Coordinates of C-alpha atoms and ligand atoms in Angstrom, one line a residue:
X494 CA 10.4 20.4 17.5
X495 CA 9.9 16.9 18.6
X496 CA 7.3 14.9 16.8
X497 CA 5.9 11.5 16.3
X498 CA 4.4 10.0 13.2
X499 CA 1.4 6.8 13.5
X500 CA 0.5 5.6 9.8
X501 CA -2.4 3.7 9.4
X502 CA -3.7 2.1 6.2
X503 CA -2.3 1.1 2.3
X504 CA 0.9 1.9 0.9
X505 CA 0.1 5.3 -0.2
X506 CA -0.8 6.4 3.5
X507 CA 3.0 5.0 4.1
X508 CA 4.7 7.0 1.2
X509 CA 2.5 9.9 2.6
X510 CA 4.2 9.6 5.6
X511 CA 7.4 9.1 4.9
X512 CA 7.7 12.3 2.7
X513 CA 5.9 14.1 5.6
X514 CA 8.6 13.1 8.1
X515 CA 11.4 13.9 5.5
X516 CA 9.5 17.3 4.9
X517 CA 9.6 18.2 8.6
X518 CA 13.3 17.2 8.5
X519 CA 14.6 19.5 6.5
X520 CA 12.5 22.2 8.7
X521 CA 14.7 20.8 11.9
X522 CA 12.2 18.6 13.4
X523 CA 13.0 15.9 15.1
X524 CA 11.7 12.4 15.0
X525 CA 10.8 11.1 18.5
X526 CA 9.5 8.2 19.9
X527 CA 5.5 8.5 21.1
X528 CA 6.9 9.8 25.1
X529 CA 8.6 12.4 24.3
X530 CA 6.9 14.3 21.5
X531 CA 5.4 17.4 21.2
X532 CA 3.6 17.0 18.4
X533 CA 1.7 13.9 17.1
X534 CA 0.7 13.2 13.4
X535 CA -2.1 10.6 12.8
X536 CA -2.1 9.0 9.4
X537 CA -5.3 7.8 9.2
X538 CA -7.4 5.3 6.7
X539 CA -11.0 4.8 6.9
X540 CA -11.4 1.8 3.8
X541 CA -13.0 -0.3 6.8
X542 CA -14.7 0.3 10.1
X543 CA -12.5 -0.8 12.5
X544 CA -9.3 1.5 11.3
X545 CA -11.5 4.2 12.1
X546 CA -12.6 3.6 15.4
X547 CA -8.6 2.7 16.1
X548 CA -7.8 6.5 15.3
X549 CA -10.5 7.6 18.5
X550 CA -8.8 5.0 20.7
X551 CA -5.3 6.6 19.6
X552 CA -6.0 10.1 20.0
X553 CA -7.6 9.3 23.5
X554 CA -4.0 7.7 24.0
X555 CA -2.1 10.7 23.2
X556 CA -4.6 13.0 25.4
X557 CA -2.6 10.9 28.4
X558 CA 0.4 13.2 27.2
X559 CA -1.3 16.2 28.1
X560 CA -0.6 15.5 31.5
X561 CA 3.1 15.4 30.8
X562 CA 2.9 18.7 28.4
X563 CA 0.3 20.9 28.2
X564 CA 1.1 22.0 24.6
X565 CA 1.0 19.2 22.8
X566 CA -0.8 19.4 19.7
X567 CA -2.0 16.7 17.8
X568 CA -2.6 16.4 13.5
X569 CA -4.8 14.2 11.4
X570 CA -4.5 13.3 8.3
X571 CA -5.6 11.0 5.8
X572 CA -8.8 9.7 4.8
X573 CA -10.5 10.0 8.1
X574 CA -8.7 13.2 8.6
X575 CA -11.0 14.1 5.6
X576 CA -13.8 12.5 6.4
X577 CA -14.3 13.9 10.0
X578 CA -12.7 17.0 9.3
X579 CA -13.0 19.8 11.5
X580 CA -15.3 17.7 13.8
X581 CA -12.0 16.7 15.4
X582 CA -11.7 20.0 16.7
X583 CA -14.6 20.1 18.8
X584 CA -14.0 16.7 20.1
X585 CA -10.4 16.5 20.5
X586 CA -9.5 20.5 21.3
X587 CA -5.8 19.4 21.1
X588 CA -5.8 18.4 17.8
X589 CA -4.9 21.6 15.7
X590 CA -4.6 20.9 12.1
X591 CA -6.8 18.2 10.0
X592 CA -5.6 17.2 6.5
X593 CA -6.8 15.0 3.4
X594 CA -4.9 13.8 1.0
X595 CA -4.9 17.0 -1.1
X596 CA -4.0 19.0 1.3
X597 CA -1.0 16.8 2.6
X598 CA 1.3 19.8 0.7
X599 CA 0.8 22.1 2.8
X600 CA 0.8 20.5 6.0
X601 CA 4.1 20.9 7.1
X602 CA 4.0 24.4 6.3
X603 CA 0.9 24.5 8.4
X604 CA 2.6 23.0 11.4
X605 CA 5.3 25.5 11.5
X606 CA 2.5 27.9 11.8
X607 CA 0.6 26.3 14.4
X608 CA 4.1 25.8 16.7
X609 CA 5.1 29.3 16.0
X610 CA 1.5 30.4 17.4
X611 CA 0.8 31.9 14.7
X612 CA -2.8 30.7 13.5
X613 CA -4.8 28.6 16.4
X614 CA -6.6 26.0 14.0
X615 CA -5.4 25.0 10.3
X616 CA -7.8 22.5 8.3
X617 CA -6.5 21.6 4.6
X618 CA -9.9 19.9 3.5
X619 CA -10.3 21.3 -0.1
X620 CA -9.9 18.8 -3.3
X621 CA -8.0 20.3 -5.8
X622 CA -8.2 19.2 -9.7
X623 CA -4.5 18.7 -10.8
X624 CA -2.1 16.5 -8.8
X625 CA -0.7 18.9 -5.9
X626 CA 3.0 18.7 -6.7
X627 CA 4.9 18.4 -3.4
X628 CA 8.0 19.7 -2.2
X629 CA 11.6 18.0 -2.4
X630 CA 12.5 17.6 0.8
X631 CA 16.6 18.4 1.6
X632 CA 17.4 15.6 3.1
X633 CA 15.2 12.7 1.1
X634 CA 15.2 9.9 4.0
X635 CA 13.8 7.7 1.1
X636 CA 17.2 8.0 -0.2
X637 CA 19.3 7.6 2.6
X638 CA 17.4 4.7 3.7
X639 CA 19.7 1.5 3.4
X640 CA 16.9 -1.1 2.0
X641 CA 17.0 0.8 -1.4
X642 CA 13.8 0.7 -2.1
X643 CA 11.3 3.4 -2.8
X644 CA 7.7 4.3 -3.6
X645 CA 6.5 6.7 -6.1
X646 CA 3.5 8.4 -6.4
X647 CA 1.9 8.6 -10.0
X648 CA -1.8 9.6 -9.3
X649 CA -3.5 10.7 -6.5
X650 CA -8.0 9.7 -5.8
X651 CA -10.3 7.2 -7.9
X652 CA -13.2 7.8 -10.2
X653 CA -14.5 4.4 -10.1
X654 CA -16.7 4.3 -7.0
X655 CA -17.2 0.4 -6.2
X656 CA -20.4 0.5 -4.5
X657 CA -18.4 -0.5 -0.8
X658 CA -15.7 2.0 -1.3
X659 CA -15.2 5.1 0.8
X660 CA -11.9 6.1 -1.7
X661 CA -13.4 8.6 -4.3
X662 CA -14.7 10.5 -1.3
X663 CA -12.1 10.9 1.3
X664 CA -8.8 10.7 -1.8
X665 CA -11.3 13.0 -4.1
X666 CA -11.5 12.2 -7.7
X667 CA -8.6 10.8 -10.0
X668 CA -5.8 13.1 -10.8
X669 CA -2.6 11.8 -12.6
X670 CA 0.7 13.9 -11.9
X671 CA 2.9 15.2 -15.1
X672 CA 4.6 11.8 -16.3
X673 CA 8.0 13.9 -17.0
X674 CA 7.4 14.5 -13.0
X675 CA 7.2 11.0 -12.3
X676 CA 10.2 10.2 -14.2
X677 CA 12.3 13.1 -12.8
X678 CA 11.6 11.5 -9.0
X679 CA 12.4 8.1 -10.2
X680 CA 15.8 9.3 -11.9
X681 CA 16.7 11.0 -9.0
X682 CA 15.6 8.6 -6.6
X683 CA 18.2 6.1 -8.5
X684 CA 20.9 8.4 -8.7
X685 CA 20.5 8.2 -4.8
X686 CA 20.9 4.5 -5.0
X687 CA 17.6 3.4 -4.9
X688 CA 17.2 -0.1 -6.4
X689 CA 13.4 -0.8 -6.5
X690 CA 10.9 1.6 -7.3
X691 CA 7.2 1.1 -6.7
X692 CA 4.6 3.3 -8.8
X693 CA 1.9 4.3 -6.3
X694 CA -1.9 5.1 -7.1
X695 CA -5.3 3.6 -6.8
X696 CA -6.1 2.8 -9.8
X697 CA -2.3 3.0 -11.4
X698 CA -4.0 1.3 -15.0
X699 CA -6.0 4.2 -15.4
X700 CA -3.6 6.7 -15.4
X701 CA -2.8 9.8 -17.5
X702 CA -7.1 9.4 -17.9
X703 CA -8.5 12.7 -16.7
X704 CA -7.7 16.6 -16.4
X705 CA -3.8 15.9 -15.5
X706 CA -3.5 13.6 -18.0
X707 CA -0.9 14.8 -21.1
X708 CA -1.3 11.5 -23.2
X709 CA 1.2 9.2 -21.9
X710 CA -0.6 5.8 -20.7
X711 CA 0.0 3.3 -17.8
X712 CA 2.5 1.2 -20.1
X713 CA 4.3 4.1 -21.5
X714 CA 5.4 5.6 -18.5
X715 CA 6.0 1.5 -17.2
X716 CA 8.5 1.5 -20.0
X717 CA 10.1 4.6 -19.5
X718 CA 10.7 4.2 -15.8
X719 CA 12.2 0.5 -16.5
X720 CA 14.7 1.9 -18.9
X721 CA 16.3 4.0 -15.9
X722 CA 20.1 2.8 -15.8
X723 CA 20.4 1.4 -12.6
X724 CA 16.8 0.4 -12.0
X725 CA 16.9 -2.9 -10.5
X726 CA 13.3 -4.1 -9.5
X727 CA 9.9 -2.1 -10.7
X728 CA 6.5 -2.6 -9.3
X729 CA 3.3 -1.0 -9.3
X730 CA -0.2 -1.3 -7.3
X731 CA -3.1 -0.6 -7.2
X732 CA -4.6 -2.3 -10.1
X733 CA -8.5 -2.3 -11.3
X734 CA -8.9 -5.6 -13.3
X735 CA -11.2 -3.5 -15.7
X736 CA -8.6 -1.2 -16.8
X737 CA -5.1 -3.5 -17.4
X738 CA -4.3 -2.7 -21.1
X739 CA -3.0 -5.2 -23.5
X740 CA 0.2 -3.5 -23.4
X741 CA 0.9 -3.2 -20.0
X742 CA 0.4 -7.4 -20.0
X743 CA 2.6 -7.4 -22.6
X744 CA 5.1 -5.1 -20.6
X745 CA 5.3 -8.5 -17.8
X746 CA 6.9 -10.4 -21.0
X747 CA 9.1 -7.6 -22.3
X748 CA 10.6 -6.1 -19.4
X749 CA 13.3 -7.8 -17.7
X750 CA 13.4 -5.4 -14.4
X751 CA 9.2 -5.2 -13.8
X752 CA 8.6 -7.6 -11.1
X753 CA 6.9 -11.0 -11.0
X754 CA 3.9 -9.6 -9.2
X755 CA 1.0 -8.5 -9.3
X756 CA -2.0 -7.2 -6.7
X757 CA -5.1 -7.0 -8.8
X758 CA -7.8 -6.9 -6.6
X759 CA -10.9 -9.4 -7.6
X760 CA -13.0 -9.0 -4.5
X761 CA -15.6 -12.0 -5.4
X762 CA -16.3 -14.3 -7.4
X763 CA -19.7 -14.4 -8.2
X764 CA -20.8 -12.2 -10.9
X765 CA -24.2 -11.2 -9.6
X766 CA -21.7 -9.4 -6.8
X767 CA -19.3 -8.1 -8.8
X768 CA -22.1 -6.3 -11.0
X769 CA -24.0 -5.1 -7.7
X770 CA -20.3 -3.8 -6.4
X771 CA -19.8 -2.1 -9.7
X772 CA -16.8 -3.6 -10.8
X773 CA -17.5 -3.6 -14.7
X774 CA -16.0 -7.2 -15.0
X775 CA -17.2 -10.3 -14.6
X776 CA -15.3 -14.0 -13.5
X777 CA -14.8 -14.7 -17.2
X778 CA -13.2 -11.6 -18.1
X779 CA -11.3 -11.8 -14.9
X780 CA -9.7 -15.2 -15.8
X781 CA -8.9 -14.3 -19.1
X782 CA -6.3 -11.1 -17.7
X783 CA -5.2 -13.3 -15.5
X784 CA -4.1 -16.4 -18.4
X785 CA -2.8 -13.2 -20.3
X786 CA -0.7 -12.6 -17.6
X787 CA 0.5 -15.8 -16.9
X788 CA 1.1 -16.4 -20.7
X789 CA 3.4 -13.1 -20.9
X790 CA 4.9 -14.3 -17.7
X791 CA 4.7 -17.6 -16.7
X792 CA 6.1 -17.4 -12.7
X793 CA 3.8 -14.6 -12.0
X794 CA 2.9 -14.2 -8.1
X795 CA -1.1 -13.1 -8.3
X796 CA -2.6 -11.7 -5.1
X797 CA -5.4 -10.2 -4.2
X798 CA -8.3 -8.2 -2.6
X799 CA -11.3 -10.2 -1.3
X800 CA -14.6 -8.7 0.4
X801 CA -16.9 -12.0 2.0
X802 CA -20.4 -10.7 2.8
X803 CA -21.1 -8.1 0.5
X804 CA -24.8 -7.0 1.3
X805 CA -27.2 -9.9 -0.7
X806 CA -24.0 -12.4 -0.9
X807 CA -25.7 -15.9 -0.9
X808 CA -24.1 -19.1 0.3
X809 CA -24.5 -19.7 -3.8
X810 CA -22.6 -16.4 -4.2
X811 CA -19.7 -17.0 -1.2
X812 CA -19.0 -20.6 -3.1
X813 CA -17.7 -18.9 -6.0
X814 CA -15.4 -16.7 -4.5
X815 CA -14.2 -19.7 -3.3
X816 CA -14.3 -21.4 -6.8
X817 CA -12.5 -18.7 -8.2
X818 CA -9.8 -18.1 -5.6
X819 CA -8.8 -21.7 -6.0
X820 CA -9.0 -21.8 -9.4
X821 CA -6.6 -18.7 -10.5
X822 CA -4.8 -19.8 -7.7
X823 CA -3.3 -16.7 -5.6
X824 CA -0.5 -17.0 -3.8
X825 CA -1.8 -14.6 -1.2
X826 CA -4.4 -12.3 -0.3
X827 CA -5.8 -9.8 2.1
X828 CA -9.6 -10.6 2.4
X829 CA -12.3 -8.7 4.5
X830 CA -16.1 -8.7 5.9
X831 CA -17.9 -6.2 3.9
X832 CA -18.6 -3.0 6.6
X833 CA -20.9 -0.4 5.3
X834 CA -19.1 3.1 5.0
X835 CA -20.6 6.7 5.2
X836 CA -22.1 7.8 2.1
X837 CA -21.1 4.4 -0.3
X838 CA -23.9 3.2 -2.4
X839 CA -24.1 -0.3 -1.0
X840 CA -25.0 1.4 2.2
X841 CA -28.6 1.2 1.2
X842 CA -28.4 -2.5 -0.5
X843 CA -30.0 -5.4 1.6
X844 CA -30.2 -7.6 2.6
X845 CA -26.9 -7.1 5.1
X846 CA -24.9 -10.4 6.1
X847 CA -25.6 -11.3 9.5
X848 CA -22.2 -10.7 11.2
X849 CA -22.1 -14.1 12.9
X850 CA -22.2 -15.9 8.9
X851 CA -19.9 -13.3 7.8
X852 CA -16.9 -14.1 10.3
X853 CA -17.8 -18.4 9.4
X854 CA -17.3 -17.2 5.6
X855 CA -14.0 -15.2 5.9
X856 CA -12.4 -18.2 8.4
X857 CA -13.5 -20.2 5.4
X858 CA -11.9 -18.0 3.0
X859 CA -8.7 -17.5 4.9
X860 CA -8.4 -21.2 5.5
X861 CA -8.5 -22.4 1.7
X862 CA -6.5 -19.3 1.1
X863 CA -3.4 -20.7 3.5
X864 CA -3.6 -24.0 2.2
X865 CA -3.1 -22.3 -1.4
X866 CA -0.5 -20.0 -0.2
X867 CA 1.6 -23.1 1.6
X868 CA 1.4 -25.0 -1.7
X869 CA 2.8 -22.2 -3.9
X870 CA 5.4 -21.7 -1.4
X871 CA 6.1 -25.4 -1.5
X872 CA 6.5 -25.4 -5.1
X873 CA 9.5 -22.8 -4.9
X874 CA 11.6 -25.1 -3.2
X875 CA 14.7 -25.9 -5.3
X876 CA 14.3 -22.3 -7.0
X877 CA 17.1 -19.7 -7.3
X878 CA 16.2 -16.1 -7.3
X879 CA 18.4 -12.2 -6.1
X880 CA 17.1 -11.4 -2.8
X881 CA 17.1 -7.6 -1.8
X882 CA 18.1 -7.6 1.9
X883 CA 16.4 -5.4 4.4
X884 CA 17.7 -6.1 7.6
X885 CA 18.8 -8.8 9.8
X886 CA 16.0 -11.5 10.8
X887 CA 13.9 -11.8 14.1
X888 CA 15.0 -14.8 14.5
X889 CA 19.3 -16.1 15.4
X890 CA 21.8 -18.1 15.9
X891 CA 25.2 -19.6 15.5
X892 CA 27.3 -19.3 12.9
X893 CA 26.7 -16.3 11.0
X894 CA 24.1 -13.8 10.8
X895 CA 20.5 -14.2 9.4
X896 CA 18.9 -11.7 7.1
X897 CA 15.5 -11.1 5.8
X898 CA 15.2 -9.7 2.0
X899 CA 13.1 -10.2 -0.5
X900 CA 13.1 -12.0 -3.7
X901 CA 11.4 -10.6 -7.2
X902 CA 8.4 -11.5 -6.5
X903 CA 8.2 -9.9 -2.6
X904 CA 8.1 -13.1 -0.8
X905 CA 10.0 -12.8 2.5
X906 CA 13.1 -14.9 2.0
X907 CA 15.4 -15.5 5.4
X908 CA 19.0 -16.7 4.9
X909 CA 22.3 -17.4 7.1
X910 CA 25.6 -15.3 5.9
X911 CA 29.2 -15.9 7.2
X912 CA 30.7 -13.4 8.9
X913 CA 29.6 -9.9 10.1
X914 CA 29.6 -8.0 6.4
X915 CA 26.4 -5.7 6.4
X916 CA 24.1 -6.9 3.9
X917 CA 20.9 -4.3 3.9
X918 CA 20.1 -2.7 0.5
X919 CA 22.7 -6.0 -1.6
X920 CA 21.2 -8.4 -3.4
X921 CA 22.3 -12.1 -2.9
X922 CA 21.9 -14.9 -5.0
X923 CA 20.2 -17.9 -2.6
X924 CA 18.3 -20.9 -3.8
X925 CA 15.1 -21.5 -1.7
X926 CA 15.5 -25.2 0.7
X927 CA 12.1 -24.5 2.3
X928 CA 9.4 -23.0 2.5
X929 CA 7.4 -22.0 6.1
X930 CA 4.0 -20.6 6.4
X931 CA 4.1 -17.5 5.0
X932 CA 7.8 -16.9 3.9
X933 CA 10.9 -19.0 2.7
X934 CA 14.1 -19.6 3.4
X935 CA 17.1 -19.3 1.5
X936 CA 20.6 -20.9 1.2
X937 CA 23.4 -18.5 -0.4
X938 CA 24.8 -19.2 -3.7
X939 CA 26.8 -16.5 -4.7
X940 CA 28.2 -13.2 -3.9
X941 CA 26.1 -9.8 -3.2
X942 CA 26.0 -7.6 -5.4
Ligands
5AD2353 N1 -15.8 -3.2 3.4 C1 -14.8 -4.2 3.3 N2 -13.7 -4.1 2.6 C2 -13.5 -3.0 1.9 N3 -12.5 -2.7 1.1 C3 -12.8 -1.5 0.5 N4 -14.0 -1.0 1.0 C4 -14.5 -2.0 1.8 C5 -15.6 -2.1 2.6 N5 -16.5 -1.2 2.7 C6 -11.4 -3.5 0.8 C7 -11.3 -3.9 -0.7 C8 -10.2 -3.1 -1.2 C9 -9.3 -3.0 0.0 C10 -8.2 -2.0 0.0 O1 -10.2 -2.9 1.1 O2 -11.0 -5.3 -0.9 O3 -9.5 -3.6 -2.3
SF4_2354 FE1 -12.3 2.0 -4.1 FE2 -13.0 0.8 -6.4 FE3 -11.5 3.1 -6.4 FE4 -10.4 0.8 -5.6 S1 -11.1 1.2 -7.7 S2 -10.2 2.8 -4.6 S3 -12.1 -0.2 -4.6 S4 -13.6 2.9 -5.7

């Protein structure tokens, strides 16, 4: 069976997918591109308006296909797979199974049923309590894949409800898999020669706190993962400012393999918003994680989550964000216009941001942001740091071949190599000679490794 995967969304909608593919692998399917397949999987996110809408436009898209085969079936998943649920069905009649993020286990199983004929219409909507432990695929493509690097899933949903956020409703409340799980994918994962591992969840800090949790913490299962022989590079995301404990700070000062990094998410700056979006934390609190950070690791990369426009935002309000992005100084960060989601308390808080001062706020945002991000960049000029290769660069010339990696921090570092040697998944030693817009590049100094 031919089939063709389209992901949409955050990390943990790209893990999703990537296991599913590997699942349907070891069943015999076939990865094809979007022309030839005869089945289509939609990966869908629904954080923000617009990704929604893009999952209509796609599925009209793959209707076209019909033409070619009549069979085709179509699959959506993810959190508007959730959300919308069976109301695909009536819409779309070739799409034949919908999944949420629960149910994701049992969708492969599910397709095998639905190619074979033998059930018409499969929907895998139910939220469960405890982690749903997936299968191991045969052939783990994570593995296999040259760039070495892999995600891991720790927890699955979010308890917090921010008054914006769709999550808790479409990922289902917070539910933290067995730590001695966790550990047993990551030792494995390394065995297979993976050199980076990233610890998936939405709220990661908060981990091992509800039903699945068995008493291990965010920082004790940080440790324990780091001490895997082998482990090169160790990340982790999502993080709620609210929960970082002391002693996972303290872990960016102890452990030599957990990344210079961090995302944690500070979505305004004002404090008046941050108490009407929920967020239990205020700017002050906010700074003082962020100098703890810095303290325990001084060439820490911040980024961040920003929302402009948040319903009731003042000019007063918008200047802060601005205030506060320049003063903790984040190298980068993804910032949005608030859009009101089904069901989210800030649905019904007024008054809404007129859409035309909304966009004149973000271009502000984004503006000050790139300036920010140019100087940081600037300043690692002259630096020398392992980059993990992925693959060769867009961009070529003479004299060698240039490759695109990333150093420790997950900057995009392009550098030239001699020869024809195949670099993906080596580190190699480069010092940075300059920095462009929004990655660096590199000049070799040593030999991979
Ligand atoms: N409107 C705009 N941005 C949102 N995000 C989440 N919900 C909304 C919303 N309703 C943003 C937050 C979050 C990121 C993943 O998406 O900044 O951190
Ligand atoms: Fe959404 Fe807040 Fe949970 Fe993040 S912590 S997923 S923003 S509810």
């Amino acid at each position: 069976m031919k089939f063709h995967i389209l992901t949409f969304g955050c990390q943990m909608n790209v893990h999703d997918s990537q296991w599913l593919t590997s699942a349907l692998e070891s069943r015999g399917w076939e990865q094809a591109p979007e022309d030839e397949a005869q089945v289509y999987i939609l990966n869908t996110c629904s954080v923000r308006e617009k990704p929604e809408q893009k999952v209509y436009t796609e599925l009209g898209r793959i209707a076209v296909h019909l033409k070619r085969d009549p069979d085709i079936i179509a699959a959506v998943g993810g959190c508007v797979g959730q959300q919308v649920g069976t109301g695909f069905f009536n819409r779309f009649p070739f799409v034949k199974l919908v999944f949420g993020t629960d149910g994701i286990a049992n969708a492969p199983d599910a397709l095998e049923r639905l190619v074979e004929g033998a059930q018409e219409r499969i929907a895998l909507l139910d939220f469960v309590d405890i982690y749903p432990e997936r299968e191991v695929p045969c052939r783990d493509v994570r593995v296999e894949q040259k760039s070495r690097q892999a995600f891991v899933n720790i927890m699955q949903g979010c308890d917090n409800f921010c008054t914006y956020c769709v999550v808790p409703f479409t990922r289902g409340r917070q539910k933290s898999r067995h730590p001695e799980q966790v550990l047993e994918e990551c030792r494995t994962l390394v065995k297979g020669g993976v050199r980076e591992i990233t610890l998936l969840g939405q709220n990661v800090n908060s981990f091992g706190l509800d039903k699945g949790g068995v008493g291990v913490t965010f920082a004790q299962l940080l440790y324990r993962v780091a001490e895997i022989p082998g482990l090169d590079r160790l990340r982790f995301t999502t993080s709620h400012p609210k929960d970082i404990a002391p002693e996972v700070i303290r872990a960016f000062g102890e452990l030599d393999n957990l990344c210079p990094s961090l995302h944690l998410p500070m979505q305004a700056g004002s404090d008046d918003v941050l108490r009407r979006m929920g967020r239990k934390y205020d700017s002050k609190r906010y700074v003082e994680i962020v100098d703890g950070l810095r303290a325990a690791r001084p060439n820490l990369a911040l980024t961040t989550d920003l929302i402009v426009a948040f319903p009731g935002e003042t000019e007063e309000d918008f200047e802060q964000t601005m205030e506060m992005v320049e003063k903790v100084g984040f190298e980068s960060s993804f910032s949005f216009k608030y859009s009101d989601r089904p069901g989210v308390a800030a649905l019904k808080m007024k008054p809404k941001i007129a859409p035309d001062v909304a966009a004149e706020r973000l271009m502000r945002l984004q503006n000050l942001q790139n300036d920010i991000t140019r100087k940081c960049l600037k300043k690692l000029v002259g630096t020398e740091d392992d980059v993990l290769v992925e693959g060769k660069s867009r961009k070529q010339d003479e004299g060698g071949f240039w490759w695109r990696g990333r150093d420790a921090a997950g900057r995009v570092v392009n550098f030239r190599f001699e020869g024809d040697r195949d670099l993906e998944g080596l580190m190699v030693p480069v010092r940075i000679v300059e920095a462009k817009k929004h990655s660096l590049v590199g000049k070799r100094t040593g030999d991979p490794w």
